[in-house]
Each structure stands twice: as C-alpha cells, then as structure tokens.
Coordinates of C-alpha atoms in Angstrom, one line a residue:
M847 CA 23.4 55.1 -163.7
P848 CA 22.3 57.6 -161.1
K849 CA 18.7 57.1 -160.2
K850 CA 16.2 59.5 -161.0
D851 CA 15.7 62.7 -159.2
E852 CA 18.8 61.8 -157.1
V853 CA 21.0 64.8 -156.1
K854 CA 24.8 64.2 -156.0
I855 CA 26.6 65.8 -153.2
P856 CA 30.2 66.5 -153.5
K857 CA 32.6 64.9 -151.7
K858 CA 34.1 67.8 -150.2
V859 CA 30.8 69.2 -148.9
K860 CA 29.9 65.9 -147.2
E861 CA 32.9 65.9 -145.3
E862 CA 32.2 69.3 -144.2
M863 CA 28.8 68.5 -143.1
T864 CA 30.0 65.4 -141.3
L865 CA 32.7 67.3 -139.3
E866 CA 30.0 70.0 -138.4
I867 CA 27.5 67.2 -137.3
I868 CA 30.3 65.4 -135.4
D869 CA 31.2 68.7 -133.5
E870 CA 27.3 69.5 -132.9
L871 CA 27.2 66.0 -131.4
N872 CA 30.1 66.3 -129.2
S873 CA 29.0 69.6 -128.0
T874 CA 25.7 68.5 -126.8
I875 CA 26.7 65.3 -125.4
K876 CA 29.5 66.9 -123.2
E877 CA 27.1 69.4 -121.8
E878 CA 24.4 66.6 -121.0
I879 CA 27.4 64.4 -119.4
T880 CA 28.6 67.5 -117.3
E881 CA 25.2 68.4 -116.1
T882 CA 24.6 65.0 -115.3
V883 CA 27.6 64.5 -113.5
V884 CA 27.4 67.8 -111.7
N885 CA 23.8 67.1 -110.6
D886 CA 25.0 63.9 -109.2
I887 CA 27.7 65.5 -107.2
K888 CA 25.4 68.0 -105.9
K889 CA 23.1 65.4 -105.0
S890 CA 25.8 63.7 -103.0
F891 CA 27.2 66.6 -101.4
D892 CA 23.8 67.6 -100.3
Q893 CA 23.0 64.1 -98.8
D894 CA 26.4 64.0 -96.9
Y895 CA 25.8 67.5 -95.7
K896 CA 22.2 66.4 -94.4
D897 CA 23.5 63.4 -92.7
T898 CA 26.2 65.5 -91.0
I899 CA 23.8 67.9 -89.9
K900 CA 21.6 65.1 -88.6
N901 CA 24.2 63.5 -86.8
D902 CA 25.2 66.7 -85.2
I903 CA 21.5 67.5 -83.9
K904 CA 21.3 64.1 -82.7
D905 CA 24.2 64.4 -80.5
E906 CA 23.4 67.8 -79.3
I907 CA 20.0 66.3 -78.4
I908 CA 21.5 63.4 -76.5
V909 CA 23.7 65.8 -74.7
D910 CA 20.6 67.8 -73.8
I911 CA 18.8 65.0 -72.7
K912 CA 21.5 63.7 -70.3
K913 CA 21.7 67.3 -69.1
D914 CA 18.1 67.2 -68.2
I915 CA 18.2 63.7 -66.6
S916 CA 21.2 64.7 -64.4
K917 CA 19.0 67.9 -63.2
E918 CA 16.1 65.8 -62.4
Q919 CA 18.3 63.4 -60.5
K920 CA 19.8 66.2 -58.7
K921 CA 16.3 67.5 -57.7
L922 CA 15.1 64.0 -56.8
T923 CA 18.2 63.6 -54.4
R924 CA 17.5 67.0 -52.9
S925 CA 13.9 66.3 -52.4
K926 CA 14.6 63.0 -50.8
S927 CA 17.1 64.3 -48.4
F928 CA 14.7 66.9 -47.9
K929 CA 11.8 64.6 -46.9
I930 CA 14.2 62.6 -44.6
F931 CA 15.4 65.3 -42.9
R932 CA 11.8 66.7 -42.3
L933 CA 11.0 63.3 -40.9
Y934 CA 13.8 63.6 -38.4
I935 CA 12.6 66.9 -37.3
Y936 CA 9.0 65.5 -36.9
L937 CA 10.2 62.5 -34.9
I938 CA 12.4 64.9 -32.6
I939 CA 9.4 67.2 -32.0
V940 CA 7.2 63.9 -31.2
V941 CA 9.6 62.5 -28.8
A942 CA 10.3 66.1 -27.1
A943 CA 6.4 66.4 -26.9
L944 CA 6.1 62.9 -25.0
V945 CA 9.1 63.6 -22.8
Y946 CA 7.5 66.9 -21.8
L947 CA 4.1 65.2 -21.0
L948 CA 5.6 62.6 -18.9
F949 CA 7.4 65.3 -17.1
R950 CA 4.4 67.1 -16.3
L951 CA 2.7 63.9 -15.2
Y952 CA 5.2 63.1 -12.9
E953 CA 5.6 66.8 -11.5
T954 CA 1.8 66.7 -10.8
D955 CA 1.9 63.2 -9.3
N956 CA -0.3 61.7 -11.9
L957 CA 2.2 59.0 -13.3
T958 CA 0.9 56.0 -12.0
V959 CA 1.6 52.4 -13.0
I960 CA -1.6 50.5 -13.1
N961 CA -1.7 47.1 -11.7
E962 CA -4.3 44.4 -11.3
K963 CA -5.3 46.2 -8.0
Y964 CA -5.6 50.0 -7.8
T965 CA -6.2 52.3 -4.7
K966 CA -7.0 55.9 -5.0
K967 CA -4.8 58.4 -3.3
V968 CA -6.6 59.7 0.0
D969 CA -6.4 63.6 0.3
P970 CA -5.8 64.2 4.3
S971 CA -8.0 67.4 4.0
N972 CA -10.7 65.5 2.1
T973 CA -13.4 63.7 4.3
T974 CA -14.9 62.2 1.1
L975 CA -15.1 58.5 1.3
V976 CA -12.4 56.7 -0.8
T977 CA -13.2 53.4 -2.8
T978 CA -10.8 50.8 -3.9
T979 CA -11.4 49.1 -7.1
T980 CA -10.2 45.3 -7.4
T981 CA -10.1 43.5 -10.7
E982 CA -12.0 40.3 -10.3
Q983 CA -10.2 37.3 -12.0
V984 CA -12.3 35.2 -14.0
K985 CA -12.5 31.6 -12.6
D986 CA -13.0 29.7 -15.7
A987 CA -11.8 26.0 -16.4
D988 CA -8.3 27.5 -17.2
Y989 CA -8.1 28.8 -13.9
Y990 CA -9.0 25.8 -12.1
I991 CA -6.5 23.7 -14.2
K992 CA -3.5 25.9 -13.7
N993 CA -4.2 26.4 -10.0
Y994 CA -5.4 23.0 -9.0
G995 CA -4.2 20.8 -11.5
Y996 CA -1.3 19.8 -9.2
L997 CA -3.5 17.7 -7.2
M998 CA -3.7 15.1 -9.8
N999 CA 0.2 14.6 -9.5
N1000 CA -0.5 12.4 -6.3
I1001 CA -3.5 10.3 -7.7
K1002 CA -1.5 7.2 -9.2
I1003 CA -4.3 4.8 -9.9
S1004 CA -2.9 0.9 -10.7
N1005 CA -6.4 -0.6 -10.1
V1006 CA -8.4 0.4 -13.3
E1007 CA -11.3 -0.8 -11.8
L1008 CA -11.3 2.4 -9.9
V1009 CA -12.1 4.8 -12.8
K1010 CA -14.6 2.4 -14.1
G1011 CA -17.8 3.5 -11.9
S1012 CA -18.6 5.7 -9.2
I1013 CA -16.6 5.6 -5.8
L1014 CA -16.2 7.4 -2.7
V1015 CA -13.2 7.3 -0.7
S1016 CA -15.2 6.9 2.5
S1017 CA -16.3 3.6 1.1
M1018 CA -13.0 2.4 -0.9
N1019 CA -11.7 -0.7 0.6
M1020 CA -8.4 -0.5 2.3
S1021 CA -6.2 -2.2 0.0
D1022 CA -7.0 0.2 -2.8
K1023 CA -6.1 3.0 -0.5
L1024 CA -2.9 1.5 0.3
A1025 CA -2.3 0.8 -3.2
L1026 CA -2.9 4.7 -4.0
A1027 CA -0.8 5.7 -0.8
Y1028 CA 2.3 3.3 -2.2
A1029 CA 2.3 5.0 -5.7
N1030 CA 2.7 8.4 -4.2
V1031 CA 5.6 7.1 -1.8
D1032 CA 9.2 8.3 -2.9
A1033 CA 10.7 5.5 -4.9
A1034 CA 14.0 5.6 -2.9
K1035 CA 12.2 4.8 0.3
I1036 CA 10.9 1.4 -1.3
I1037 CA 14.2 -1.0 -0.5
V1038 CA 14.8 -3.8 -3.4
D1039 CA 16.8 -6.7 -2.4
G1040 CA 16.8 -9.2 -5.5
I1041 CA 13.2 -10.1 -5.6
I1042 CA 12.3 -9.1 -2.0
H1043 CA 10.6 -5.3 -1.7
T1044 CA 10.2 -3.7 1.5
L1045 CA 8.5 -0.4 2.5
N1046 CA 8.5 1.1 6.2
E1047 CA 5.1 1.4 7.3
E1048 CA 5.5 5.0 8.6
D1049 CA 6.6 5.9 5.1
L1050 CA 3.3 4.5 3.7
K1051 CA 1.1 6.1 6.5
S1052 CA 2.7 9.3 5.9
S1053 CA 1.5 9.1 2.2
Y1054 CA -1.8 7.8 3.3
E1055 CA -2.3 10.9 5.5
E1056 CA -1.2 13.4 2.5
L1057 CA -3.7 11.7 0.0
F1058 CA -6.7 11.2 2.6
G1059 CA -6.4 13.9 5.1
N1060 CA -6.0 11.7 8.5
L1061 CA -5.3 8.2 9.4
D1062 CA -8.6 7.8 11.1
N1063 CA -9.6 4.7 9.0
Y1064 CA -6.2 3.4 8.6
S1065 CA -5.4 -0.2 9.2
Q1066 CA -2.9 -2.8 8.0
S1067 CA -3.9 -4.7 5.0
N1068 CA -2.6 -6.5 1.9
F1069 CA -2.4 -4.4 -1.3
M1070 CA -1.5 -5.3 -4.9
V1071 CA 0.8 -3.0 -6.9
N1072 CA 2.0 -3.8 -10.5
E1073 CA 1.5 -7.7 -9.8
L1074 CA 3.5 -7.4 -6.4
N1075 CA 1.5 -8.5 -3.5
Y1076 CA 2.6 -6.4 -0.5
A1077 CA 1.6 -7.9 3.2
Y1078 CA 2.5 -6.2 6.7
S1079 CA 5.2 -7.9 8.6
S1080 CA 5.1 -7.1 12.3
F1081 CA 8.7 -8.3 12.7
N1082 CA 10.1 -5.1 11.1
N1083 CA 7.1 -3.1 11.0
S1084 CA 7.1 -3.0 7.2
Y1085 CA 5.1 -4.0 4.2
M1086 CA 7.0 -6.7 2.1
A1087 CA 6.4 -8.3 -1.2
I1088 CA 8.3 -11.3 -3.2
G1089 CA 8.7 -11.4 -6.7
E1090 CA 9.3 -9.4 -10.0
E1091 CA 7.8 -6.1 -10.4
K1092 CA 5.9 -5.7 -13.5
E1093 CA 5.3 -2.4 -14.9
N1094 CA 1.6 -2.1 -15.8
G1095 CA 1.3 1.4 -15.9
Y1096 CA -0.7 3.9 -13.8
V1097 CA -3.8 5.4 -15.0
S1098 CA -3.0 9.0 -16.5
N1099 CA -5.1 12.1 -17.0
I1100 CA -5.5 14.8 -19.5
L1101 CA -7.4 17.6 -17.6
V1102 CA -10.2 19.2 -19.8
N1103 CA -12.3 21.1 -17.1
G1104 CA -12.3 22.4 -13.5
Y1105 CA -14.6 24.1 -11.4
E1106 CA -15.7 24.5 -7.7
E1107 CA -18.9 23.0 -6.3
N1108 CA -20.0 23.0 -2.7
G1109 CA -16.8 23.8 -1.5
E1110 CA -15.0 21.1 -3.2
I1111 CA -12.8 21.2 -6.3
V1112 CA -13.9 19.4 -9.2
L1113 CA -11.4 18.4 -12.0
E1114 CA -12.7 16.7 -15.2
A1115 CA -10.1 14.6 -17.0
K1116 CA -9.8 12.2 -20.1
A1117 CA -8.0 8.8 -18.5
Y1118 CA -6.1 6.5 -20.4
I1119 CA -3.5 4.0 -19.6
I1120 CA -0.2 3.0 -21.4
R1121 CA 0.8 -0.7 -21.4
D1122 CA 3.4 -2.7 -23.5
G1123 CA 3.8 0.7 -25.8
S1124 CA 0.1 1.1 -26.6
V1125 CA -2.6 3.3 -25.3
Y1126 CA -5.5 1.8 -24.1
N1127 CA -9.1 3.2 -22.6
P1128 CA -9.2 1.8 -19.0
S1129 CA -12.9 0.7 -19.6
N1130 CA -11.6 -1.9 -22.1
M1131 CA -8.0 -3.2 -21.9
N1132 CA -8.5 -5.6 -24.5
Y1133 CA -8.6 -3.0 -27.4
R1134 CA -5.6 -1.0 -28.0
I1135 CA -6.4 2.7 -29.3
T1136 CA -3.0 3.7 -30.7
S1137 CA 0.8 2.9 -30.5
V1138 CA 3.1 5.0 -28.2
T1139 CA 5.1 7.5 -30.5
E1140 CA 7.8 10.0 -29.6
N1141 CA 5.6 13.1 -30.8
M1142 CA 2.3 11.6 -29.8
D1143 CA -0.5 14.0 -29.0
L1144 CA -3.1 12.5 -27.1
T1145 CA -5.7 15.6 -27.3
R1146 CA -6.5 14.4 -30.8
I1147 CA -7.9 11.3 -29.5
Q1148 CA -9.3 12.3 -26.3
N1149 CA -12.9 11.5 -27.5
R1150 CA -11.9 8.0 -27.5
L1151 CA -10.6 7.9 -23.8
L1152 CA -12.6 7.5 -20.6
S1153 CA -14.2 10.7 -18.9
V1154 CA -13.7 10.7 -15.0
E1155 CA -14.1 13.3 -12.4
Y1156 CA -12.1 13.9 -9.5
R1157 CA -13.3 15.6 -6.6
F1158 CA -11.1 17.4 -3.7
A1159 CA -12.2 18.7 -0.5
Q1160 CA -10.1 21.3 1.6
G1161 CA -8.7 19.5 4.8
S1162 CA -6.2 20.6 7.6
K1163 CA -3.2 19.9 5.3
G1164 CA -4.4 20.7 1.9
Y1165 CA -7.0 19.1 -0.3
N1166 CA -7.6 15.5 -0.3
L1167 CA -9.4 13.1 -2.6
V1168 CA -13.0 12.8 -2.0
S1169 CA -14.3 10.8 -4.8
I1170 CA -13.6 9.0 -8.2
V1171 CA -16.6 9.0 -10.5
R1172 CA -17.0 8.0 -14.2
K1173 CA -18.8 10.5 -16.4

C-alpha cells in the first residue's frame, strides 16, 4: 500500500523529467569542460609566447653586448696605438734636442772630455793667470797594496823564525840573507843531478842585490833551505848541497794594510805557512789551524794568523827590504 501523503508520479512524466535533467547536466558539464580546456590552451599559448619573446630579447641583448664589446676593443686598440705613436714622437723630439745641443756645444768648442786632469784653455788675448786643476788620488791602504804589493813577491821566507820577532836586514845574519836570495832565484838556474844541487854564485849574488840593494855586506856562507844545507865550493864558484829536498813551504802573506812612513813603504800582512796539506800560524808550527781545500778562503781565518810588518826603502834599483817586524 502506498504510504500516507506520498504522491505517485506517472511513469511517462518521470521519464521526461529524467531526460530533461540529463540534457541540462550535459549542457552544463560540456560548457565547464570546454571553458577549462580553452583556458588551459590559452595559458599554454601565453607561456610559449612569453618564452619565445624572452629568448628573442635575450638573443638581441647578447648581440648588442657583443657589438658594444667590439666597439670598446677597437677604441682601446686605437688609443693604445696612438699612445705608442705619441711616445715615439716624444722620443724623436728628445733625441733631436740632444743631438742639436751636442752640435751647438761642438760648434762653440764647449764639448770637452773630462779626464782626471783638466787644464783650462788659454786665450792668447787674455793676460789673466790660468790655473790648472789636478784631481788628487787618495792614497789609502788599497792604493799602497795595489801599487806596492808586488814587493812581497820576492820575499820568500823559509826560516819561520824571521817573522816571530823584530829584525833589521842590516843586522840579519848572512845565512838568512842568502836563504832569502836563494828563494828568489829562478828555479831553472838551480841544477839538480840526482841528489846534488848546484847554484852558480853569480846568480845568487844577482838575487841578493835585487833584494837588499847592493853587495856591500855580501859574503860567502852556508845556508839552509828546505832541509838542504848549501855550502860554497871554490872549485866551481857555486853553492852546492847534497840530499833530497823537502818542500817545507815558504811563509805566505795576506796583505791587509799599506802606507808610507818616513819615506819607506810599509806593508802589513797576515802571515801563514802551508805544510803537509795544512795551514799553520808561523808562531806555532805544532798547531794546525785548518786543512787546505780547493776553495779555501783564508781571509775568514786571518784573525788567527800572524801579524807581520814589512818595510821597504827606495834604492838605486827600486825598493829594498829594510825590516821584518812581528806586530
């Protein structure tokens, strides 16, 4: 049985209403879908369009930037070239000015090469006193070592006792004088035959005179050099020694100062002796200072060497040894 208050709708009417509702729904949904699709398509189109425009603008900007950079580079190149050209012009002007100045100096006779000694030109028509200016050379230690250091080349001392005290050549015994003269003789003049060593007296006297200035005090005497005892032989007018020569070495010197005093040249030195591959202070031959090496620099140890003063006086044939003094 139908419920109370329930209205029964005819079937045909119900079908018509259903169809009407369906049509309405179809129409509304289609519109919404169509609108949604259209909006999406529009948005997509707008975005693509924007991206295209952005890319085009970016490409144009890049092209413009490249053009601007190219323009600036050309400007810099032109500016640099102009600066270099301008520098060349300046240099040419300066060189031309210098050449002109030198030419004018030459024409007016003012171009003079200045030497250590300068003499003012004399005008014949001018009676004014003309003075000559001379540059004085400073005579310091370097000057005396440079100009008089050669005097030490002839002083070869084998007897270390000579540098341990204070001795005048005038009071030196003859054997020491002859030993000094012998050391200054050319080695080619000493004849060695086995163990026999011979030196002509005239050659020894010539060396003696060169060292001491004259032969006034010369006399024939025995002398010792490198453990060879030389004696005079009247048979052949020579000094002879028999035995093996031992190279004990001569006293060497490092010049440290030089000056002139009372007409004498004074050379101060640091004396040492090399024996058996070692360096010794002549005042103590029992103590080895250092070993001899290829690149040895004795100036570094000169404070440990012996200070000796050598004096030379002007003679008829040059400077002669006057004294050897330990300082």
